[in-house]
Amino acid sequence: MVPSEITTEYRDGVALIRLEGEFDLTNADDVQDAVVATTAAGVVLDVTAVSYLDSSGIRAIDRGHRQLASEQRSLFIVSPPGTPSSWTFRVAGFGGDVVLETLEAALASALRTRIAS
């Protein structure tokens, strides 16, 4: 298995979580934990460097998304076209309002969320 890494930083009050490597049953809960551990109103999850994402990873992201929504917070996912995750998110039914093609677009959306709250 390819090593996986989760890093979190804050930019202008927006939480930016970057995933790298493979995410599956063995580490999916770590993704959800990272998402819900943030304190920002707007959270960006950058999966650009994810080489593999199975249904466990998708479920963990969806659970994190739902928990944030229940707290009136927002999650935006960066998944550029052509990346392994872009097809997965489309098939799983994540909409274009949540899954964005660039980090800049996701950060801008999350910043608007932060300002609105």
N, CA, C and O of each residue as an XYZ file, in Angstrom:
468
protein
N       0.836     -1.183      0.000
C       0.000      0.000      0.000
C       0.882      1.249      0.000
O       1.924      1.289      0.654
N       0.453      2.243     -0.730
C       1.145      3.530     -0.783
C       0.865      4.265      0.522
O      -0.278      4.294      0.979
N       1.890      4.856      1.126
C       1.652      5.613      2.361
C       0.653      6.747      2.114
O       0.621      7.344      1.038
N      -0.145      7.023      3.115
C      -1.117      8.119      3.009
C      -0.749      9.200      4.014
O      -0.127      8.948      5.046
N      -1.159     10.414      3.667
C      -0.863     11.539      4.541
C      -2.046     12.490      4.557
O      -2.677     12.735      3.529
N      -2.341     13.026      5.742
C      -3.389     14.027      5.921
C      -2.753     15.214      6.629
O      -2.191     15.076      7.715
N      -2.849     16.385      5.997
C      -2.333     17.597      6.631
C      -3.439     18.645      6.672
O      -4.277     18.717      5.772
N      -3.430     19.439      7.705
C      -4.426     20.503      7.862
C      -3.709     21.816      8.124
O      -2.769     21.889      8.916
N      -4.177     22.851      7.439
C      -3.685     24.206      7.680
C      -4.872     25.146      7.576
O      -5.938     24.762      7.094
N      -4.689     26.369      8.025
C      -5.749     27.373      7.943
C      -5.267     28.528      7.080
O      -4.142     29.006      7.225
N      -6.151     28.973      6.166
C      -5.875     30.119      5.301
C      -7.040     31.091      5.409
O      -8.158     30.769      5.007
N      -6.792     32.252      5.939
C      -7.831     33.278      6.077
C      -9.086     32.743      6.762
O     -10.203     33.089      6.379
N      -8.902     31.906      7.767
C     -10.028     31.367      8.507
C     -10.697     30.159      7.882
O     -11.692     29.660      8.408
N     -10.163     29.682      6.763
C     -10.692     28.493      6.084
C      -9.767     27.324      6.401
O      -8.546     27.456      6.318
N     -10.343     26.183      6.762
C      -9.541     24.986      7.007
C      -9.253     24.309      5.668
O     -10.166     24.060      4.881
N      -7.993     24.018      5.420
C      -7.576     23.323      4.206
C      -6.953     21.996      4.609
O      -5.903     21.955      5.250
N      -7.616     20.916      4.223
C      -7.132     19.566      4.516
C      -6.656     18.963      3.200
O      -7.402     18.911      2.223
N      -5.414     18.512      3.187
C      -4.858     17.887      1.977
C      -4.643     16.403      2.240
O      -4.056     16.003      3.245
N      -5.140     15.601      1.302
C      -4.936     14.165      1.369
C      -3.939     13.768      0.290
O      -3.940     14.320     -0.810
N      -3.095     12.812      0.618
C      -2.133     12.299     -0.352
C      -2.001     10.793     -0.163
O      -1.886     10.312      0.964
N      -2.018     10.049     -1.269
C      -1.842      8.606     -1.210
C      -3.147      7.864     -1.417
O      -4.018      8.316     -2.160
N      -3.279      6.720     -0.755
C      -4.442      5.851     -0.901
C      -5.316      5.912      0.352
O      -4.820      5.913      1.478
N      -6.641      5.964      0.122
C      -7.585      6.001      1.232
C      -8.642      4.930      1.025
O      -9.356      4.911      0.023
N      -8.717      4.037      2.009
C      -9.615      2.892      1.925
C     -10.080      2.526      3.337
O      -9.993      3.345      4.252
N     -10.559      1.329      3.509
C     -11.087      0.865      4.794
C     -10.083      1.050      5.936
O     -10.480      1.290      7.076
N      -8.799      0.939      5.639
C      -7.787      0.988      6.695
C      -7.572      2.385      7.272
O      -7.074      2.513      8.391
N      -7.937      3.435      6.534
C      -7.661      4.775      7.032
C      -8.780      5.783      6.751
O      -8.593      6.983      6.951
N      -9.920      5.313      6.297
C     -11.035      6.214      5.963
C     -11.501      7.016      7.178
O     -11.820      8.198      7.051
N     -11.542      6.395      8.334
C     -11.999      7.115      9.530
C     -11.085      8.296      9.861
O     -11.535      9.290     10.432
N      -9.805      8.190      9.503
C      -8.880      9.298      9.738
C      -9.289     10.528      8.929
O      -9.112     11.660      9.380
N      -9.835     10.304      7.736
C     -10.294     11.415      6.894
C     -11.485     12.097      7.560
O     -11.513     13.321      7.695
N     -12.465     11.302      7.974
C     -13.630     11.877      8.642
C     -13.209     12.618      9.909
O     -13.700     13.715     10.177
N     -12.321     12.037     10.675
C     -11.853     12.684     11.904
C     -11.198     14.027     11.607
O     -11.416     14.996     12.334
N     -10.395     14.094     10.543
C      -9.728     15.344     10.180
C     -10.739     16.410      9.781
O     -10.586     17.581     10.131
N     -11.770     16.002      9.050
C     -12.794     16.957      8.603
C     -13.568     17.508      9.794
O     -13.726     18.723      9.913
N     -14.045     16.652     10.665
C     -14.879     17.126     11.774
C     -14.070     17.790     12.884
O     -14.641     18.492     13.719
N     -12.765     17.584     12.911
C     -11.925     18.213     13.934
C     -11.666     19.684     13.646
O     -11.191     20.407     14.522
N     -11.965     20.136     12.447
C     -11.741     21.543     12.112
C     -12.714     22.418     12.882
O     -13.741     21.954     13.375
N     -12.368     23.689     12.973
C     -13.234     24.634     13.672
C     -13.772     25.715     12.743
O     -14.549     26.567     13.173
N     -13.375     25.690     11.495
C     -13.768     26.732     10.543
C     -15.175     26.505     10.002
O     -15.658     25.374      9.953
N     -15.823     27.588      9.599
C     -17.146     27.487      8.963
C     -17.031     26.891      7.571
O     -17.926     26.178      7.116
N     -15.929     27.184      6.897
C     -15.680     26.646      5.569
C     -14.476     25.725      5.591
O     -13.414     26.092      6.093
N     -14.643     24.521      5.044
C     -13.580     23.517      5.039
C     -13.352     23.075      3.601
O     -14.301     22.780      2.874
N     -12.088     23.030      3.198
C     -11.713     22.558      1.864
C     -10.941     21.265      2.033
O      -9.984     21.197      2.804
N     -11.363     20.238      1.305
C     -10.689     18.939      1.300
C     -10.071     18.760     -0.074
O     -10.786     18.562     -1.056
N      -8.750     18.826     -0.152
C      -8.033     18.723     -1.427
C      -7.583     17.281     -1.632
O      -6.703     16.789     -0.925
N      -8.198     16.604     -2.610
C      -7.870     15.204     -2.898
C      -7.087     15.072     -4.213
O      -7.028     13.991     -4.800
N      -6.496     16.161     -4.661
C      -5.743     16.155     -5.912
C      -4.661     15.085     -5.930
O      -4.443     14.450     -6.962
N      -3.979     14.876     -4.807
C      -2.866     13.929     -4.741
C      -3.282     12.536     -4.263
O      -2.428     11.723     -3.908
N      -4.578     12.258     -4.252
C      -5.054     10.930     -3.856
C      -4.945      9.999     -5.060
O      -5.461     10.297     -6.137
N      -4.274      8.877     -4.865
C      -4.095      7.921     -5.961
C      -5.148      6.821     -5.959
O      -5.345      6.147     -6.970
N      -5.826      6.636     -4.829
C      -6.871      5.614     -4.728
C      -7.851      6.023     -3.645
O      -7.449      6.417     -2.551
N      -9.149      5.929     -3.954
C     -10.200      6.272     -2.994
C     -11.327      5.272     -3.187
O     -12.005      5.280     -4.214
N     -11.527      4.411     -2.195
C     -12.591      3.418     -2.333
C     -13.872      3.892     -1.655
O     -13.945      5.016     -1.160
N     -14.870      3.029     -1.638
C     -16.173      3.406     -1.087
C     -16.101      3.756      0.398
O     -16.906      4.554      0.878
N     -15.166      3.183      1.122
C     -14.999      3.534      2.538
C     -14.557      4.982      2.682
O     -15.028      5.697      3.566
N     -13.660      5.406      1.817
C     -13.210      6.795      1.831
C     -14.328      7.749      1.457
O     -14.489      8.804      2.071
N     -15.102      7.370      0.441
C     -16.246      8.209      0.026
C     -17.253      8.320      1.169
O     -17.749      9.410      1.456
N     -17.555      7.200      1.819
C     -18.498      7.222      2.948
C     -17.989      8.121      4.077
O     -18.756      8.878      4.672
N     -16.696      8.031      4.362
C     -16.130      8.855      5.434
C     -16.234     10.337      5.093
O     -16.558     11.153      5.956
N     -15.959     10.683      3.842
C     -16.079     12.075      3.412
C     -17.536     12.524      3.481
O     -17.826     13.639      3.914
N     -18.442     11.665      3.058
C     -19.871     12.007      3.111
C     -20.332     12.189      4.559
O     -21.077     13.124      4.853
N     -19.906     11.323      5.451
C     -20.270     11.480      6.869
C     -19.723     12.794      7.429
O     -20.419     13.499      8.159
N     -18.476     13.119      7.087
C     -17.904     14.380      7.526
C     -18.670     15.573      6.967
O     -18.921     16.553      7.667
N     -19.037     15.467      5.681
C     -19.827     16.526      5.026
C     -21.158     16.717      5.744
O     -21.559     17.848      6.018
N     -21.836     15.630      6.046
C     -23.130     15.705      6.733
C     -22.997     16.280      8.145
O     -23.846     17.051      8.592
N     -21.929     15.899      8.836
C     -21.747     16.436     10.184
C     -21.491     17.939     10.131
O     -22.045     18.695     10.930
N     -20.653     18.373      9.190
C     -20.417     19.809      9.060
C     -21.719     20.536      8.745
O     -22.005     21.581      9.329
N     -22.511     19.988      7.823
C     -23.788     20.618      7.448
C     -24.708     20.731      8.662
O     -25.416     21.727      8.807
N     -24.707     19.719      9.540
C     -25.559     19.767     10.733
C     -25.116     20.868     11.693
O     -25.881     21.292     12.559
N     -23.884     21.324     11.532
C     -23.337     22.406     12.363
C     -23.331     23.738     11.602
O     -22.675     24.691     12.021
N     -24.060     23.799     10.494
C     -24.114     24.986      9.632
C     -22.724     25.377      9.114
O     -22.399     26.557      8.987
N     -21.918     24.357      8.821
C     -20.599     24.566      8.220
C     -20.607     23.902      6.851
O     -21.489     23.099      6.548
N     -19.610     24.243      6.015
C     -19.596     23.752      4.637
C     -18.297     23.046      4.296
O     -17.225     23.413      4.776
N     -18.416     22.017      3.450
C     -17.262     21.288      2.936
C     -17.217     21.445      1.428
O     -18.228     21.276      0.747
N     -16.044     21.770      0.911
C     -15.806     21.845     -0.528
C     -14.637     20.920     -0.838
O     -13.628     20.923     -0.134
N     -14.781     20.136     -1.890
C     -13.786     19.132     -2.251
C     -13.099     19.549     -3.545
O     -13.761     19.892     -4.525
N     -11.766     19.518     -3.545
C     -10.989     19.809     -4.749
C     -10.643     18.477     -5.407
O      -9.909     17.660     -4.850
N     -11.190     18.277     -6.610
C     -10.944     17.052     -7.360
C     -10.872     17.399     -8.849
O     -11.884     17.349     -9.548
N      -9.682     17.750     -9.331
C      -9.538     18.175    -10.728
C      -9.924     17.071    -11.715
O      -9.788     15.886    -11.408
N     -10.400     17.455    -12.886
C     -10.721     16.467    -13.922
C      -9.491     15.611    -14.232
O      -8.364     16.105    -14.257
N      -9.728     14.344    -14.463
C      -8.639     13.443    -14.814
C      -7.945     12.806    -13.627
O      -7.125     11.906    -13.806
N      -8.257     13.254    -12.412
C      -7.665     12.612    -11.233
C      -8.470     11.366    -10.894
O      -9.650     11.286    -11.234
N      -7.853     10.388    -10.229
C      -8.586      9.165     -9.885
C      -9.879      9.427     -9.112
O     -10.849      8.683     -9.260
N      -9.902     10.461     -8.302
C     -11.077     10.712     -7.470
C     -12.208     11.415     -8.213
O     -13.359     11.317     -7.788
N     -11.926     12.110     -9.293
C     -12.983     12.893     -9.954
C     -14.111     11.994    -10.452
O     -15.286     12.321    -10.288
N     -13.765     10.890    -11.047
C     -14.781      9.942    -11.522
C     -15.547      9.357    -10.334
O     -16.769      9.214    -10.384
N     -14.831      9.028     -9.286
C     -15.452      8.419     -8.108
C     -16.496      9.345     -7.493
O     -17.595      8.901     -7.160
N     -16.170     10.612     -7.340
C     -17.131     11.559     -6.766
C     -18.351     11.734     -7.666
O     -19.476     11.833     -7.176
N     -18.133     11.774     -8.972
C     -19.255     11.919     -9.916
C     -20.207     10.728     -9.803
O     -21.422     10.902     -9.715
N     -19.647      9.521     -9.806
C     -20.468      8.308     -9.714
C     -21.186      8.233     -8.375
O     -22.312      7.740     -8.300
N     -20.541      8.722     -7.316
C     -21.139      8.680     -5.977
C     -22.229      9.732     -5.791
O     -22.933      9.727     -4.782
N     -22.369     10.633     -6.762
C     -23.459     11.602     -6.705
C     -23.134     12.921     -6.028
O     -24.042     13.694     -5.722
N     -21.863     13.194     -5.788
C     -21.494     14.493     -5.230
C     -21.679     15.543     -6.316
O     -21.226     15.349     -7.444
N     -22.336     16.648     -5.994
C     -22.652     17.676     -6.974
C     -21.521     18.659     -7.210
O     -20.550     18.719     -6.456
N     -21.673     19.426     -8.274
C     -20.698     20.436     -8.642
C     -20.625     21.597     -7.667
O     -19.694     22.399     -7.732
N     -21.587     21.699     -6.768
C     -21.523     22.747     -5.751
C     -20.598     22.349     -4.600
O     -20.169     23.199     -3.819
N     -20.293     21.055     -4.501
C     -19.413     20.545     -3.444
C     -18.047     20.176     -4.011
O     -17.022     20.498     -3.409
N     -18.020     19.511     -5.151
C     -16.765     19.077     -5.777
C     -16.373     20.102     -6.834
O     -17.087     20.313     -7.814
N     -15.230     20.731     -6.614
C     -14.758     21.787     -7.506
C     -13.439     21.368     -8.152
O     -12.717     20.520     -7.628
N     -13.142     21.976     -9.294
C     -11.986     21.550    -10.087
C     -10.661     22.152     -9.635
O      -9.605     21.588     -9.921
N     -10.693     23.290     -8.933
C      -9.440     23.936     -8.537
C      -9.446     24.304     -7.059
O     -10.494     24.509     -6.447
N      -8.262     24.378     -6.521
C      -8.113     24.797     -5.133
C      -8.592     26.233     -4.963
O      -9.217     26.567     -3.956
N      -8.301     27.078     -5.940
C      -8.710     28.480     -5.860
C     -10.229     28.612     -5.759
O     -10.737     29.391     -4.953
N     -10.952     27.846     -6.584
C     -12.420     27.895     -6.556
C     -12.958     27.404     -5.220
O     -13.894     27.990     -4.676
N     -12.377     26.340     -4.691
C     -12.838     25.797     -3.411
C     -12.558     26.770     -2.264
O     -13.409     26.982     -1.401
N     -11.362     27.358     -2.261
C     -11.036     28.326     -1.211
C     -11.958     29.541     -1.282
O     -12.393     30.050     -0.248
N     -12.258     30.006     -2.488
C     -13.160     31.155     -2.641
C     -14.558     30.812     -2.118
O     -15.181     31.634     -1.445
N     -15.049     29.624     -2.416
C     -16.363     29.192     -1.927
C     -16.361     29.081     -0.411
O     -17.312     29.508      0.245
N     -15.315     28.520      0.143
C     -15.235     28.369      1.596
C     -15.102     29.725      2.278
O     -15.647     29.926      3.363
N     -14.396     30.641      1.666
C     -14.253     31.985      2.227
C     -15.595     32.695      2.242
O     -15.917     33.389      3.207
N     -16.386     32.530      1.183
C     -17.741     33.127      1.170
C     -18.573     32.545      2.297
O     -19.342     33.268      2.930
N     -18.437     31.266      2.559
C     -19.162     30.623      3.648
C     -18.742     31.230      4.985
O     -19.578     31.509      5.845
N     -17.450     31.426      5.144
C     -16.940     31.986      6.394
C     -17.465     33.396      6.620
O     -17.844     33.750      7.736
N     -17.488     34.196      5.569
C     -17.950     35.570      5.686
C     -19.456     35.619      5.963
O     -19.928     36.489      6.696
N     -20.203     34.686      5.377
C     -21.657     34.668      5.551
C     -22.060     34.210      6.946
O     -23.163     34.510      7.403
N     -21.179     33.492      7.623
C     -21.584     32.967      8.938
C     -21.302     33.927     10.065
O     -21.589     33.621     11.223
